[in-house]
Short mmCIF file of N, CA and C in Angstrom, two decimals:
data_model
loop_
_atom_site.label_atom_id
_atom_site.label_comp_id
_atom_site.label_asym_id
_atom_site.label_seq_id
_atom_site.Cartn_x
_atom_site.Cartn_y
_atom_site.Cartn_z
N UNK U 134 72.18 101.74 90.23
CA UNK U 134 71.85 100.62 89.15
C UNK U 134 72.98 99.60 89.08
N UNK U 135 72.65 98.42 88.84
CA UNK U 135 73.61 97.37 88.76
C UNK U 135 74.50 97.56 87.49
N UNK U 136 74.08 98.36 86.51
CA UNK U 136 74.90 98.30 85.25
C UNK U 136 75.91 99.66 85.44
N UNK U 137 76.05 100.11 86.53
CA UNK U 137 77.03 101.15 86.95
C UNK U 137 78.46 100.66 86.83
N UNK U 138 79.25 101.25 85.90
CA UNK U 138 80.59 100.96 85.79
C UNK U 138 81.55 102.11 85.69
N UNK U 139 82.56 102.10 86.75
CA UNK U 139 83.35 103.28 86.80
C UNK U 139 84.80 102.89 86.72
N UNK U 140 85.49 103.25 85.41
CA UNK U 140 86.85 102.92 85.35
C UNK U 140 87.10 101.37 85.01
N UNK U 141 88.22 101.00 84.54
CA UNK U 141 88.76 99.68 84.15
C UNK U 141 87.75 99.16 83.03
N UNK U 142 87.35 99.94 82.04
CA UNK U 142 86.35 99.41 81.13
C UNK U 142 86.95 98.63 80.06
N UNK U 143 86.32 97.78 79.31
CA UNK U 143 86.83 97.00 78.23
C UNK U 143 86.30 97.35 77.05
N UNK U 144 85.85 98.67 76.96
CA UNK U 144 85.20 99.02 75.58
C UNK U 144 86.21 99.08 74.57
N UNK U 145 85.74 99.10 73.29
CA UNK U 145 86.53 98.98 71.99
C UNK U 145 86.64 100.46 71.48
N UNK U 146 86.21 101.42 72.07
CA UNK U 146 86.51 102.72 71.46
C UNK U 146 87.90 103.11 71.70
N UNK U 147 88.61 103.40 70.81
CA UNK U 147 90.01 103.68 70.88
C UNK U 147 90.36 104.85 71.58
N UNK U 148 91.35 104.79 72.47
CA UNK U 148 91.68 105.89 73.34
C UNK U 148 91.94 107.32 72.59
N UNK U 149 92.74 107.13 71.46
CA UNK U 149 93.08 108.23 70.75
C UNK U 149 91.79 108.99 70.13
N UNK U 150 90.87 108.10 69.72
CA UNK U 150 89.59 108.78 69.24
C UNK U 150 88.84 109.40 70.33
N UNK U 151 88.80 108.82 71.52
CA UNK U 151 88.29 109.47 72.65
C UNK U 151 88.79 110.78 73.02
N UNK U 152 90.13 110.78 72.97
CA UNK U 152 90.96 111.92 73.24
C UNK U 152 90.67 113.04 72.28
N UNK U 153 90.76 112.72 70.98
CA UNK U 153 90.46 113.79 69.93
C UNK U 153 89.05 114.30 69.93
N UNK U 154 88.10 113.47 70.13
CA UNK U 154 86.63 113.99 70.13
C UNK U 154 86.18 114.45 71.45
N UNK U 155 87.07 114.25 72.47
CA UNK U 155 86.72 114.46 73.82
C UNK U 155 85.43 113.87 74.35
N UNK U 156 85.18 112.74 73.81
CA UNK U 156 84.09 111.87 74.29
C UNK U 156 84.44 110.84 75.33
N UNK U 157 83.81 110.87 76.37
CA UNK U 157 84.05 109.81 77.40
C UNK U 157 83.55 108.34 76.91
N UNK U 158 84.24 107.54 77.55
CA UNK U 158 83.83 106.09 77.34
C UNK U 158 82.38 105.88 77.86
N UNK U 159 81.58 105.11 77.06
CA UNK U 159 80.14 104.85 77.53
C UNK U 159 80.06 104.02 78.70
N UNK U 160 81.15 103.16 78.99
CA UNK U 160 81.16 102.32 80.00
C UNK U 160 81.43 103.10 81.37
N UNK U 161 81.88 104.38 81.28
CA UNK U 161 82.10 105.23 82.50
C UNK U 161 80.91 106.06 82.80
N UNK U 162 79.79 105.97 81.97
CA UNK U 162 78.64 106.87 82.23
C UNK U 162 77.83 106.18 83.28
N UNK U 163 77.20 107.07 84.15
CA UNK U 163 76.39 106.52 85.38
C UNK U 163 75.37 105.53 84.87
N UNK U 164 74.81 105.55 83.71
CA UNK U 164 73.82 104.51 83.29
C UNK U 164 74.36 103.91 82.02
N UNK U 165 74.16 102.58 81.80
CA UNK U 165 74.42 101.94 80.55
C UNK U 165 73.45 102.40 79.53
N UNK U 166 73.76 102.30 78.33
CA UNK U 166 72.99 102.74 77.18
C UNK U 166 71.90 101.80 77.18
N UNK U 167 72.06 100.51 77.51
CA UNK U 167 70.77 99.62 77.51
C UNK U 167 69.81 99.93 78.44
N UNK U 168 70.06 100.72 79.64
CA UNK U 168 69.22 101.13 80.60
C UNK U 168 68.59 102.44 80.32
N UNK U 169 68.88 103.05 79.24
CA UNK U 169 68.33 104.43 78.95
C UNK U 169 67.01 104.20 78.24
N UNK U 170 66.18 105.22 78.38
CA UNK U 170 64.97 105.22 77.59
C UNK U 170 64.72 106.62 76.89
N UNK U 171 64.20 106.61 75.85
CA UNK U 171 64.12 107.82 74.96
C UNK U 171 63.34 108.72 75.76
N UNK U 172 62.09 108.42 76.27
CA UNK U 172 61.15 109.44 76.77
C UNK U 172 61.76 109.96 78.04
N UNK U 173 62.73 109.27 78.79
CA UNK U 173 63.08 109.87 80.03
C UNK U 173 64.54 110.54 79.95
N UNK U 174 65.43 109.79 79.28
CA UNK U 174 66.84 110.33 79.20
C UNK U 174 67.13 111.14 78.03
N UNK U 175 66.65 110.80 76.95
CA UNK U 175 67.01 111.52 75.56
C UNK U 175 65.87 112.48 75.04
N UNK U 176 64.78 112.67 75.75
CA UNK U 176 63.93 113.67 75.28
C UNK U 176 64.42 114.97 75.20
N UNK U 177 64.28 115.67 74.08
CA UNK U 177 64.97 117.08 73.94
C UNK U 177 66.33 116.99 73.87
N UNK U 178 67.07 116.02 73.84
CA UNK U 178 68.41 115.80 73.83
C UNK U 178 69.07 115.95 72.33
N UNK U 179 68.34 116.09 71.48
CA UNK U 179 68.92 116.00 70.09
C UNK U 179 69.81 117.28 69.90
N UNK U 180 69.45 118.34 70.35
CA UNK U 180 70.27 119.55 70.23
C UNK U 180 71.59 119.35 70.91
N UNK U 181 71.50 118.79 72.05
CA UNK U 181 72.72 118.69 72.99
C UNK U 181 73.76 117.72 72.28
N UNK U 182 73.14 116.58 71.71
CA UNK U 182 74.04 115.52 71.15
C UNK U 182 74.69 116.15 69.78
N UNK U 183 73.72 116.96 68.98
CA UNK U 183 74.23 117.54 67.75
C UNK U 183 75.28 118.53 67.96
N UNK U 184 75.18 119.37 69.12
CA UNK U 184 76.22 120.36 69.42
C UNK U 184 77.43 119.67 69.86
N UNK U 185 77.37 118.51 70.56
CA UNK U 185 78.48 117.76 70.99
C UNK U 185 79.17 117.19 69.90
N UNK U 186 78.59 116.63 68.92
CA UNK U 186 79.12 116.09 67.70
C UNK U 186 79.83 117.26 66.85
N UNK U 187 79.33 118.42 66.85
CA UNK U 187 79.77 119.47 66.23
C UNK U 187 81.08 119.86 66.85
N UNK U 188 81.06 119.97 68.16
CA UNK U 188 82.24 120.31 68.95
C UNK U 188 83.45 119.31 68.66
N UNK U 189 83.04 117.95 68.70
CA UNK U 189 84.09 116.99 68.45
C UNK U 189 84.67 117.07 67.09
N UNK U 190 83.98 117.43 66.06
CA UNK U 190 84.41 117.52 64.66
C UNK U 190 85.34 118.75 64.65
N UNK U 191 84.86 119.83 65.21
CA UNK U 191 85.68 121.07 65.23
C UNK U 191 87.08 120.88 65.88
N UNK U 192 86.95 120.10 66.95
CA UNK U 192 88.28 119.75 67.66
C UNK U 192 89.18 118.92 66.68
N UNK U 193 88.60 118.01 66.06
CA UNK U 193 89.36 117.16 65.12
C UNK U 193 89.99 118.19 64.08
N UNK U 194 89.21 119.06 63.45
CA UNK U 194 89.87 120.03 62.68
C UNK U 194 90.97 120.69 63.21
N UNK U 195 90.80 121.19 64.42
CA UNK U 195 91.73 122.04 65.09
C UNK U 195 93.06 121.12 65.32
N UNK U 196 93.01 119.99 65.71
CA UNK U 196 94.07 119.11 65.90
C UNK U 196 94.84 118.72 64.39
N UNK U 197 94.02 118.60 63.48
CA UNK U 197 94.58 118.44 62.20
C UNK U 197 95.36 119.55 61.78
N UNK U 198 94.86 120.79 61.91
CA UNK U 198 95.53 122.03 61.67
C UNK U 198 96.87 122.22 62.44
N UNK U 199 96.91 121.74 63.63
CA UNK U 199 98.02 121.78 64.47
C UNK U 199 99.16 120.91 63.78
N UNK U 200 98.79 119.69 63.43
CA UNK U 200 99.73 118.67 63.07
C UNK U 200 100.18 119.21 61.57
N UNK U 201 99.28 119.76 60.79
CA UNK U 201 99.71 120.31 59.54
C UNK U 201 100.82 121.51 59.60
N UNK U 202 100.66 122.24 60.66
CA UNK U 202 101.55 123.38 60.88
C UNK U 202 102.87 122.75 61.39
N UNK U 203 102.82 121.74 62.15
CA UNK U 203 104.03 121.00 62.77
C UNK U 203 104.80 120.53 61.58
N UNK U 204 104.01 119.86 60.63
CA UNK U 204 104.61 119.42 59.54
C UNK U 204 105.35 120.39 58.57
N UNK U 205 104.73 121.55 58.40
CA UNK U 205 105.38 122.66 57.72
C UNK U 205 106.57 123.13 58.46
N UNK U 206 106.58 123.22 59.76
CA UNK U 206 107.63 123.61 60.54
C UNK U 206 108.86 122.66 60.42
N UNK U 207 108.54 121.39 60.45
CA UNK U 207 109.54 120.39 60.42
C UNK U 207 110.19 120.57 58.95
N UNK U 208 109.41 120.67 57.96
CA UNK U 208 109.87 120.73 56.66
C UNK U 208 110.83 122.00 56.42
N UNK U 209 110.33 123.13 57.07
CA UNK U 209 111.11 124.54 57.02
C UNK U 209 112.37 124.17 57.71
N UNK U 210 112.37 123.68 58.80
CA UNK U 210 113.57 123.44 59.56
C UNK U 210 114.62 122.50 58.72
N UNK U 211 114.02 121.55 58.22
CA UNK U 211 114.89 120.55 57.31
C UNK U 211 115.61 121.29 56.31
N UNK U 212 114.77 122.19 55.48
CA UNK U 212 115.39 123.03 54.41
C UNK U 212 116.44 123.98 54.88
N UNK U 213 116.13 124.55 56.12
CA UNK U 213 117.06 125.56 56.75
C UNK U 213 118.35 124.89 57.03
N UNK U 214 118.28 123.75 57.56
CA UNK U 214 119.55 123.00 57.88
C UNK U 214 120.33 122.68 56.68
N UNK U 215 119.66 122.09 55.54
CA UNK U 215 120.29 121.68 54.49
C UNK U 215 120.90 123.13 53.74
N UNK U 216 120.13 124.11 53.87
CA UNK U 216 120.80 125.39 53.27
C UNK U 216 122.06 125.82 54.03
N UNK U 217 121.92 125.50 55.43
CA UNK U 217 123.23 125.90 56.03
C UNK U 217 124.34 125.21 55.75
N UNK U 218 123.98 123.77 55.61
CA UNK U 218 125.02 122.89 55.16
C UNK U 218 125.71 123.09 53.78
N UNK U 219 124.74 123.46 52.90
CA UNK U 219 125.34 123.83 51.59
C UNK U 219 125.94 125.14 51.51
N UNK U 220 125.62 126.08 52.31
CA UNK U 220 126.18 127.33 52.33
C UNK U 220 127.66 127.38 52.91
N UNK U 221 127.76 126.57 54.03
CA UNK U 221 129.08 126.47 54.58
C UNK U 221 129.71 124.95 54.45
N UNK U 222 129.21 124.53 53.34
CA UNK U 222 129.38 123.04 53.13
C UNK U 222 130.92 122.50 52.88
N UNK U 223 131.00 121.39 52.67
CA UNK U 223 132.34 120.74 52.56
C UNK U 223 132.92 121.16 51.25
N UNK U 224 131.98 121.31 50.20
CA UNK U 224 132.51 121.72 48.95
C UNK U 224 133.11 123.10 48.99
N UNK U 225 132.29 124.04 49.66
CA UNK U 225 132.94 125.49 49.74
C UNK U 225 134.33 125.43 50.46
N UNK U 226 134.30 124.76 51.49
CA UNK U 226 135.69 124.88 52.36
C UNK U 226 136.64 123.98 51.69
N UNK U 227 136.43 122.92 51.15
CA UNK U 227 137.23 122.14 50.35
C UNK U 227 138.03 122.92 49.22
N UNK U 228 137.11 123.61 48.48
CA UNK U 228 137.59 124.38 47.40
C UNK U 228 138.52 125.43 47.95
N UNK U 229 138.16 126.18 49.10
CA UNK U 229 139.22 127.10 49.67
C UNK U 229 140.38 126.40 49.97
N UNK U 230 140.40 125.40 50.54
CA UNK U 230 141.51 124.59 51.03
C UNK U 230 142.47 124.06 49.83
N UNK U 231 141.82 123.90 48.73
CA UNK U 231 142.66 123.47 47.50
C UNK U 231 143.30 124.68 46.92
N UNK U 232 142.73 125.76 47.03
CA UNK U 232 143.14 127.05 46.43
C UNK U 232 144.54 127.48 46.97
N UNK U 233 145.45 127.61 46.08
CA UNK U 233 146.79 127.91 46.39
C UNK U 233 146.88 129.33 47.05
N UNK U 234 146.06 130.15 46.72
CA UNK U 234 146.05 131.54 47.37
C UNK U 234 145.75 131.54 48.82
N UNK U 235 145.10 130.49 49.34
CA UNK U 235 144.62 130.45 50.76
C UNK U 235 145.40 129.42 51.50
N UNK U 236 146.66 129.33 51.23
CA UNK U 236 147.37 128.27 51.89
C UNK U 236 147.54 128.32 53.44
N UNK U 237 147.35 129.51 53.94
CA UNK U 237 147.23 129.79 55.30
C UNK U 237 146.01 129.03 56.05
N UNK U 238 144.96 129.06 55.26
CA UNK U 238 143.72 128.49 55.82
C UNK U 238 143.92 126.94 55.74
N UNK U 239 144.67 126.30 54.85
CA UNK U 239 144.97 125.11 54.81
C UNK U 239 145.58 124.48 56.20
N UNK U 240 146.45 125.31 56.68
CA UNK U 240 147.14 125.01 58.05
C UNK U 240 146.07 125.12 59.12
N UNK U 241 145.21 126.23 59.19
CA UNK U 241 144.24 126.26 60.21
C UNK U 241 143.28 125.35 60.25
N UNK U 242 142.72 124.89 59.07
CA UNK U 242 141.63 123.86 59.04
C UNK U 242 142.29 122.46 58.94
N UNK U 243 143.48 122.34 58.88
CA UNK U 243 144.11 120.94 58.81
C UNK U 243 143.69 119.98 59.91
N UNK U 244 143.73 120.42 61.24
CA UNK U 244 143.45 119.49 62.25
C UNK U 244 141.96 119.39 62.48
N UNK U 245 141.20 120.44 62.01
CA UNK U 245 139.67 120.40 62.23
C UNK U 245 138.90 119.89 61.05
N UNK U 246 139.68 119.71 59.98
CA UNK U 246 138.85 119.26 58.76
C UNK U 246 138.06 118.04 58.94
N UNK U 247 138.58 117.02 59.38
CA UNK U 247 137.58 115.82 59.51
C UNK U 247 136.70 116.14 60.47
N UNK U 248 136.76 116.79 61.61
CA UNK U 248 135.61 117.08 62.36
C UNK U 248 134.63 117.99 61.84
N UNK U 249 135.01 119.00 61.02
CA UNK U 249 134.17 119.80 60.32
C UNK U 249 133.26 119.04 59.46
N UNK U 250 133.97 118.15 58.61
CA UNK U 250 133.21 117.33 57.52
C UNK U 250 132.29 116.48 58.37
N UNK U 251 132.56 115.82 59.40
CA UNK U 251 131.69 115.04 60.25
C UNK U 251 130.46 115.84 60.68
N UNK U 252 130.64 117.04 61.19
CA UNK U 252 129.76 117.94 61.63
C UNK U 252 128.62 118.18 60.60
N UNK U 253 129.17 118.55 59.48
CA UNK U 253 128.33 118.87 58.33
C UNK U 253 127.45 117.74 57.89
N UNK U 254 128.11 116.53 57.87
CA UNK U 254 127.37 115.38 57.47
C UNK U 254 126.39 115.02 58.44
N UNK U 255 126.65 115.06 59.73
CA UNK U 255 125.59 114.80 60.65
C UNK U 255 124.47 115.85 60.52
N UNK U 256 124.75 117.03 60.41
CA UNK U 256 123.58 118.15 60.28
C UNK U 256 122.87 117.77 59.05
N UNK U 257 123.41 117.41 58.01
CA UNK U 257 122.59 116.95 56.81
C UNK U 257 121.68 115.68 57.03
N UNK U 258 122.38 114.79 57.88
CA UNK U 258 121.38 113.65 58.25
C UNK U 258 120.20 114.09 59.08
N UNK U 259 120.45 114.94 60.10
CA UNK U 259 119.34 115.45 61.02
C UNK U 259 118.35 116.19 60.11
N UNK U 260 118.90 117.03 59.13
CA UNK U 260 117.98 117.77 58.20
C UNK U 260 116.97 116.81 57.53
N UNK U 261 117.66 115.68 56.96
CA UNK U 261 116.82 114.79 56.23
C UNK U 261 115.82 113.96 57.13
N UNK U 262 116.22 113.78 58.32
CA UNK U 262 115.31 113.08 59.36
C UNK U 262 114.12 114.02 59.64
N UNK U 263 114.48 115.30 59.80
CA UNK U 263 113.24 116.31 59.94
C UNK U 263 112.41 116.34 58.78
N UNK U 264 112.92 116.23 57.62
CA UNK U 264 112.30 116.20 56.37
C UNK U 264 111.23 115.05 56.30
N UNK U 265 111.79 113.90 56.71
CA UNK U 265 110.91 112.73 56.85
C UNK U 265 109.94 112.75 57.83
N UNK U 266 110.21 113.29 59.04
CA UNK U 266 109.16 113.49 60.05
C UNK U 266 108.13 114.43 59.58
N UNK U 267 108.42 115.53 58.84
CA UNK U 267 107.40 116.38 58.29
C UNK U 267 106.60 115.76 57.39
N UNK U 268 107.21 114.98 56.49
CA UNK U 268 106.30 114.23 55.44
C UNK U 268 105.31 113.09 56.11
N UNK U 269 105.88 112.55 57.04
CA UNK U 269 105.02 111.48 57.77
C UNK U 269 103.89 112.11 58.50
N UNK U 270 104.20 113.15 59.30
CA UNK U 270 103.14 113.87 59.89
C UNK U 270 102.10 114.30 59.10
N UNK U 271 102.46 114.92 57.91
CA UNK U 271 101.52 115.41 57.00
C UNK U 271 100.73 114.40 56.35
N UNK U 272 101.43 113.19 55.87
CA UNK U 272 100.81 112.20 55.17
C UNK U 272 100.00 111.09 56.13
N UNK U 273 100.45 110.88 57.20
CA UNK U 273 99.89 109.91 58.07
C UNK U 273 99.23 110.35 59.16
N UNK U 274 99.19 111.72 59.64
CA UNK U 274 98.41 112.12 60.77
C UNK U 274 97.52 113.27 60.35
N UNK U 275 98.07 114.42 59.92
CA UNK U 275 97.27 115.50 59.55
C UNK U 275 96.24 115.32 58.46
N UNK U 276 96.62 114.77 57.20
CA UNK U 276 95.82 114.51 56.18
C UNK U 276 94.71 113.57 56.54
N UNK U 277 94.96 112.34 57.09
CA UNK U 277 93.89 111.45 57.35
C UNK U 277 92.83 111.87 58.37
N UNK U 278 93.53 112.65 59.42
CA UNK U 278 92.66 113.14 60.41
C UNK U 278 91.71 114.24 59.97
N UNK U 279 92.26 115.05 59.01
CA UNK U 279 91.38 116.03 58.41
C UNK U 279 90.21 115.37 57.51
N UNK U 280 90.69 114.30 56.75
CA UNK U 280 89.64 113.56 55.85
C UNK U 280 88.63 112.95 56.73
N UNK U 281 89.04 112.37 57.83
CA UNK U 281 88.17 111.65 58.81
C UNK U 281 87.06 112.69 59.34
N UNK U 282 87.61 113.82 59.69
CA UNK U 282 86.73 114.85 60.28
C UNK U 282 85.68 115.39 59.09
N UNK U 283 86.06 115.41 57.95
CA UNK U 283 85.26 115.82 56.94
C UNK U 283 84.18 114.89 56.61
N UNK U 284 84.61 113.37 56.69
CA UNK U 284 83.55 112.45 56.54
C UNK U 284 82.48 112.41 57.76
N UNK U 285 83.08 112.67 58.89
CA UNK U 285 82.14 112.69 60.05
C UNK U 285 81.08 114.03 59.94
N UNK U 286 81.70 115.07 59.40
CA UNK U 286 80.98 116.28 59.30
C UNK U 286 79.78 115.99 58.32
N UNK U 287 80.07 115.41 57.22
CA UNK U 287 79.07 114.97 56.36
C UNK U 287 78.12 114.05 56.80
N UNK U 288 78.59 113.04 57.72
CA UNK U 288 77.63 112.11 58.26
C UNK U 288 76.73 112.82 59.36
N UNK U 289 77.35 113.83 60.10
CA UNK U 289 76.63 114.57 61.19
C UNK U 289 75.59 115.36 60.46
N UNK U 290 75.98 115.89 59.34
CA UNK U 290 74.98 116.76 58.65
C UNK U 290 73.73 115.98 58.15
N UNK U 291 73.91 114.68 57.65
CA UNK U 291 72.90 113.94 57.35
C UNK U 291 71.86 113.62 58.53
N UNK U 292 72.63 113.21 59.69
CA UNK U 292 71.90 112.95 61.02
C UNK U 292 71.06 114.11 61.45
N UNK U 293 71.62 115.29 61.26
CA UNK U 293 71.05 116.52 61.82
C UNK U 293 69.74 116.73 61.01
N UNK U 294 69.90 116.54 59.49
CA UNK U 294 68.75 116.75 58.67
C UNK U 294 67.72 115.74 58.98
N UNK U 295 68.05 114.43 59.27
CA UNK U 295 67.05 113.42 59.66
C UNK U 295 66.37 113.68 60.87
N UNK U 296 67.21 114.23 61.88
CA UNK U 296 66.65 114.49 63.28
C UNK U 296 65.81 115.75 63.15
N UNK U 297 66.04 116.68 62.36
CA UNK U 297 65.03 117.92 62.18
C UNK U 297 63.74 117.49 61.54
N UNK U 298 63.84 116.61 60.57
CA UNK U 298 62.66 115.89 60.02
C UNK U 298 61.87 115.36 60.98
N UNK U 299 62.44 114.37 61.72
CA UNK U 299 61.66 113.64 62.79
C UNK U 299 61.18 114.63 63.94
N UNK U 300 61.98 115.54 64.11
CA UNK U 300 61.40 116.62 65.23
C UNK U 300 60.05 117.40 64.75
N UNK U 301 60.08 117.69 63.41
CA UNK U 301 58.93 118.39 62.91
C UNK U 301 57.82 117.41 62.67
N UNK U 302 58.06 116.24 62.50
CA UNK U 302 57.06 115.20 62.20
C UNK U 302 56.41 115.08 63.79
N UNK U 303 57.22 115.01 64.86
CA UNK U 303 56.82 114.90 66.16
C UNK U 303 55.99 115.97 66.58
N UNK U 304 56.32 117.17 66.19
CA UNK U 304 55.61 118.46 66.65
C UNK U 304 54.21 118.36 65.85
N UNK U 305 54.16 117.85 64.57
CA UNK U 305 52.93 117.94 63.82
C UNK U 305 52.01 116.96 64.43
N UNK U 306 52.48 115.85 64.94
CA UNK U 306 51.64 114.77 65.37
C UNK U 306 50.88 115.09 66.72
#
């Protein structure tokens, strides 16, 4: 057919959506949608399309769960780094250095004191960055993707109900 297009498509379907739903671009199908007819190409295809939509929605939920878990791991890592910095933090060591009873430690940490403080400060910065990354993944990726999948699930449910009604009307006629 002259409407055959393979690769190099100009379609407006976003690549991320196609990746998440595992749906190919319609431009890459062997027949264009305009050239399809219901009685030849889509007869008894309702169940196939319904299952494909269900699979795409399930995949979106799985990807959303993955990103939610990733956000939780980033947050936990951030908190663990902060705890590490506070447990061995500048305040703890500076208090020890000021204490007259540990004067020997003052000599030992004297040359490393600035480097140690810089290391702790940088670790706190890394921890805060991981915290921000976790918040952004949860707020801008996982949450919206899960909500989108729930919307599509409700939309699919309505389509399936309408399709079943139409199928039963077709059988009765």
